[in-house]
PDB file of C-alpha atoms in Angstrom:
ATOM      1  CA  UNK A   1       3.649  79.947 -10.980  1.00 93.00           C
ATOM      2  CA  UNK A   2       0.455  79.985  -8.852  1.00 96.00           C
ATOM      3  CA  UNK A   3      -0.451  77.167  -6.844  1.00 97.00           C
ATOM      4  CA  UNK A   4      -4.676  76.242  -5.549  1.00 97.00           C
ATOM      5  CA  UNK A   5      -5.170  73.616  -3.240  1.00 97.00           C
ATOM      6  CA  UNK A   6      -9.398  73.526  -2.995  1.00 97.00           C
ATOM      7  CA  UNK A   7     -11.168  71.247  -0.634  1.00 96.00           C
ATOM      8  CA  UNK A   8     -15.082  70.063  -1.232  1.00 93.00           C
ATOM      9  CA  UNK A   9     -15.815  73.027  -3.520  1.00 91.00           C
ATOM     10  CA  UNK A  10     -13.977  74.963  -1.342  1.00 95.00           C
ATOM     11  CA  UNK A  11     -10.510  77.152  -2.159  1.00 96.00           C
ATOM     12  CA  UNK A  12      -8.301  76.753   0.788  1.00 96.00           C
ATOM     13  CA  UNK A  13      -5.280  77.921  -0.375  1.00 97.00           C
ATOM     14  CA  UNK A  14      -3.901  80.242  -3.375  1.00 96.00           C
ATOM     15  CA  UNK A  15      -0.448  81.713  -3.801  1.00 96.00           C
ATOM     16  CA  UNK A  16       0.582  83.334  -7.044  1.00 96.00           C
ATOM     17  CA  UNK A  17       4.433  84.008  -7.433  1.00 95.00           C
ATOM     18  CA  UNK A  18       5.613  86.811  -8.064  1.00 94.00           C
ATOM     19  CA  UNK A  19       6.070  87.385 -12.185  1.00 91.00           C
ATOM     20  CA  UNK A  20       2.615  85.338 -12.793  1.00 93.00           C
ATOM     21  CA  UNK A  21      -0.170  86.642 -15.028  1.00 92.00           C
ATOM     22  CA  UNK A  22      -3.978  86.457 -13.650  1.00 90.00           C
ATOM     23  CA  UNK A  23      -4.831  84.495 -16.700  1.00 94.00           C
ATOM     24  CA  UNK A  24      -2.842  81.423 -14.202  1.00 95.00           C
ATOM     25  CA  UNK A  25      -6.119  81.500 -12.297  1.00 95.00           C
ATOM     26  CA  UNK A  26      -8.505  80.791 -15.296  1.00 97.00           C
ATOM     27  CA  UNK A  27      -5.791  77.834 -16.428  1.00 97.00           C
ATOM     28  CA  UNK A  28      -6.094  76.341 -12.363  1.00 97.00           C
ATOM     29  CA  UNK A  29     -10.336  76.456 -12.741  1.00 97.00           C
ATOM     30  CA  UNK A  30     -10.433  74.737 -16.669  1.00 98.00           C
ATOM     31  CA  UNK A  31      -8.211  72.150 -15.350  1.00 98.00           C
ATOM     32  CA  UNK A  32      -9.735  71.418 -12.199  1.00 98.00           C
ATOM     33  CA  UNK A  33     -12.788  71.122 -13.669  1.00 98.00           C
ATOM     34  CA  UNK A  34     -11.195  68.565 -16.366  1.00 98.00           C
ATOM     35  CA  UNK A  35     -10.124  66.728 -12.911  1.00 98.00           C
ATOM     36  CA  UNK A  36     -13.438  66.913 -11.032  1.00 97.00           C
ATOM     37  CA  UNK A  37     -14.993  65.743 -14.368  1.00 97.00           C
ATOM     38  CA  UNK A  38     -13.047  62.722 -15.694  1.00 98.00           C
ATOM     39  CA  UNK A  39     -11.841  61.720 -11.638  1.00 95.00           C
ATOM     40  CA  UNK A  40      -7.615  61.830 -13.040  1.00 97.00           C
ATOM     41  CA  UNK A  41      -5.251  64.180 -12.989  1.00 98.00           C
ATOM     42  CA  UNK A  42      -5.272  66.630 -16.006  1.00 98.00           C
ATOM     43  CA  UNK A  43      -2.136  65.466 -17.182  1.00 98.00           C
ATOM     44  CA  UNK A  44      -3.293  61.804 -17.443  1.00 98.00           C
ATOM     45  CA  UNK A  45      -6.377  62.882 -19.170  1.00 98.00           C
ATOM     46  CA  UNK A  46      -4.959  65.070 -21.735  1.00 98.00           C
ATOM     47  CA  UNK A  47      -1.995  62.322 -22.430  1.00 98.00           C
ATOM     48  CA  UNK A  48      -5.167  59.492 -22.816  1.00 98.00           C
ATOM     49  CA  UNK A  49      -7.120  61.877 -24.980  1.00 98.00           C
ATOM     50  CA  UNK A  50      -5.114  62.740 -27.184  1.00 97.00           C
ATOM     51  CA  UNK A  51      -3.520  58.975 -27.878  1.00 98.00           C
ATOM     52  CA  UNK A  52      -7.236  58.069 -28.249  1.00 98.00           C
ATOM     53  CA  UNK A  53      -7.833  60.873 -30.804  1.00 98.00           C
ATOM     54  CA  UNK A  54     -10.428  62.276 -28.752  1.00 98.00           C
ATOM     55  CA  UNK A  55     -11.288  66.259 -27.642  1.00 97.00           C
ATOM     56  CA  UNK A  56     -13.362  68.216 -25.068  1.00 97.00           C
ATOM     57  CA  UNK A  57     -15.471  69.498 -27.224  1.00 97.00           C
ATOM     58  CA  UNK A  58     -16.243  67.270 -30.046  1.00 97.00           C
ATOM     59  CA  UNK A  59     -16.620  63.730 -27.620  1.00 98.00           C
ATOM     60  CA  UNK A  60     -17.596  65.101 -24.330  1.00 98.00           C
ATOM     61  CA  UNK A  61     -19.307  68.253 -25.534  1.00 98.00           C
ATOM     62  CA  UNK A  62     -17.063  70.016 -22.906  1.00 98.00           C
ATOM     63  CA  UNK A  63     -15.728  73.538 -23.907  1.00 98.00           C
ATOM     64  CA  UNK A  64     -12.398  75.320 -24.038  1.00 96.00           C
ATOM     65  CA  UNK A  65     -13.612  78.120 -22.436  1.00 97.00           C
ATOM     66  CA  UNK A  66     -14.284  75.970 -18.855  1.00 98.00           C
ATOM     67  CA  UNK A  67     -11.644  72.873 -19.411  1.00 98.00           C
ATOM     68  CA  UNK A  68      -8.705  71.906 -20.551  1.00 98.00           C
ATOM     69  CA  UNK A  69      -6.251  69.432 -21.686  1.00 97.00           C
ATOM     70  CA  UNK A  70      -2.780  70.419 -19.777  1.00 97.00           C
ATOM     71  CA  UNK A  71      -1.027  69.335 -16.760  1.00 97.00           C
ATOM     72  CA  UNK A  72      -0.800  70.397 -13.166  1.00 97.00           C
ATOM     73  CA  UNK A  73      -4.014  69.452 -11.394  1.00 98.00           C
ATOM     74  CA  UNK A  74      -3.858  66.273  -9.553  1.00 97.00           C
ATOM     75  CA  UNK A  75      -7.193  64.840  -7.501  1.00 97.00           C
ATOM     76  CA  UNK A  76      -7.199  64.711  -3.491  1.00 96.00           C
ATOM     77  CA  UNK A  77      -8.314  61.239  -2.873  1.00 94.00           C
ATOM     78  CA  UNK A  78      -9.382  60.658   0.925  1.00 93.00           C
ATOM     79  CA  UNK A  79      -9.460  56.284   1.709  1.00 92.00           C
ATOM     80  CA  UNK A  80     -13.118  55.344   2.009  1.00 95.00           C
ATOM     81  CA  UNK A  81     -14.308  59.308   0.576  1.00 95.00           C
ATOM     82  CA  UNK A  82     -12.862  59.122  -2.519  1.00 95.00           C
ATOM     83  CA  UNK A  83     -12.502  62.582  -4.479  1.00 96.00           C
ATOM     84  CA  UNK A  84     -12.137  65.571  -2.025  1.00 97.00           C
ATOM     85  CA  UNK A  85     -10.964  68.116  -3.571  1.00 97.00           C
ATOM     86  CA  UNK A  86      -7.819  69.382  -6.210  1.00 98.00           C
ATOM     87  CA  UNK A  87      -4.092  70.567  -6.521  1.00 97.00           C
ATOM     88  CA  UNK A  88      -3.059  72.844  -8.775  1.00 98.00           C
ATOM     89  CA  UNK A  89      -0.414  74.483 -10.384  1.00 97.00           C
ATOM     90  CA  UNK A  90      -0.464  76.322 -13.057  1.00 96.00           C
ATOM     91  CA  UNK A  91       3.109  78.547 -14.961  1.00 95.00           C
ATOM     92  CA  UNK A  92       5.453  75.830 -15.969  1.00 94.00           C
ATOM     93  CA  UNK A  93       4.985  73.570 -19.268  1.00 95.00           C
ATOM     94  CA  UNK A  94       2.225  70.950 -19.063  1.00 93.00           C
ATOM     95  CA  UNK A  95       4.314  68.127 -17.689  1.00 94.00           C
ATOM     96  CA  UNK A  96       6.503  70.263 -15.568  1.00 96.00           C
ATOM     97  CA  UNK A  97       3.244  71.344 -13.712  1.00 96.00           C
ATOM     98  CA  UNK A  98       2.184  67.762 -13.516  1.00 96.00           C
ATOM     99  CA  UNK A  99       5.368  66.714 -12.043  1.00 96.00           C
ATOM    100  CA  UNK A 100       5.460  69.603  -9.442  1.00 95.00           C
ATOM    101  CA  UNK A 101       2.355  68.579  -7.700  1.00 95.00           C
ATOM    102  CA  UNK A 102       2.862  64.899  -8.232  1.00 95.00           C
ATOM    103  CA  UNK A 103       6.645  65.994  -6.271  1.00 95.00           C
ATOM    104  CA  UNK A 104       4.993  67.825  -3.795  1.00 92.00           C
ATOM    105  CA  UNK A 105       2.322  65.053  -3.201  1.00 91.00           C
ATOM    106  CA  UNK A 106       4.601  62.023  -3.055  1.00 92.00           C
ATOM    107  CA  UNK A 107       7.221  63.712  -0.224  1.00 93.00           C
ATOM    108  CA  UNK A 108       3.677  64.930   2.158  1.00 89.00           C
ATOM    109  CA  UNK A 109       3.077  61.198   1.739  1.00 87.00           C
ATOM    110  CA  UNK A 110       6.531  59.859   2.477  1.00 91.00           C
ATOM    111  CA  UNK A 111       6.592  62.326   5.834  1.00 91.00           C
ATOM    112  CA  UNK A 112       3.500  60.818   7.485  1.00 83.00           C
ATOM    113  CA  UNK A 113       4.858  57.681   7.315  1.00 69.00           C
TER     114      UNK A 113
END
């Protein structure tokens, strides 16, 4: 799996596992962009797209070959900033991506409490 973590535009972090393809990469910048674009994780947008019949293309004239509709990219969201930035995984099945980074995010929370 490979993992992104970018801040304002900016990567600041970006491990790929060992046994990961570069094509990961590509997946981590089509679904951030679906993120920075429709301000939800990718998973939530892909799950609301498709029960609403909708695509990328065809509704939001938004191609394949810059976003896409699978999980694993959650939005940083910064009290009175809003959006800052995006993080990623990409390497497991759609949901299992999703529920990686949603892990991940929930116990950071629960240890600055």
């Amino acid at each position: 799996m490979t993992i992104d973590i970018t801040l304002k535009g900016h990567r600041l972090f970006l491990h790929a596992m060992e046994g990961t393809h570069p094509d990961n990469e590509d997946w981590i910048r089509r679904k951030n962009n679906v993120v920075n674009h429709f301000s939800s994780s990718s998973w939530h947008t892909a799950l609301r797209l498709r029960s609403e019949n909708q695509t990328l293309e065809q509704d939001f004239n938004l191609t394949s070959s810059h976003y896409v509709l699978a999980g694993g990219a959650f939005p940083l969201i910064l009290e009175n900033e809003g959006q800052v930035g995006t993080i990623t995984v990409s390497g497991l099945p759609d949901e299992e991506d999703h529920d990686l980074v949603t892990t991940g995010i929930r116990s950071f929370l629960l240890q600055q409490d």
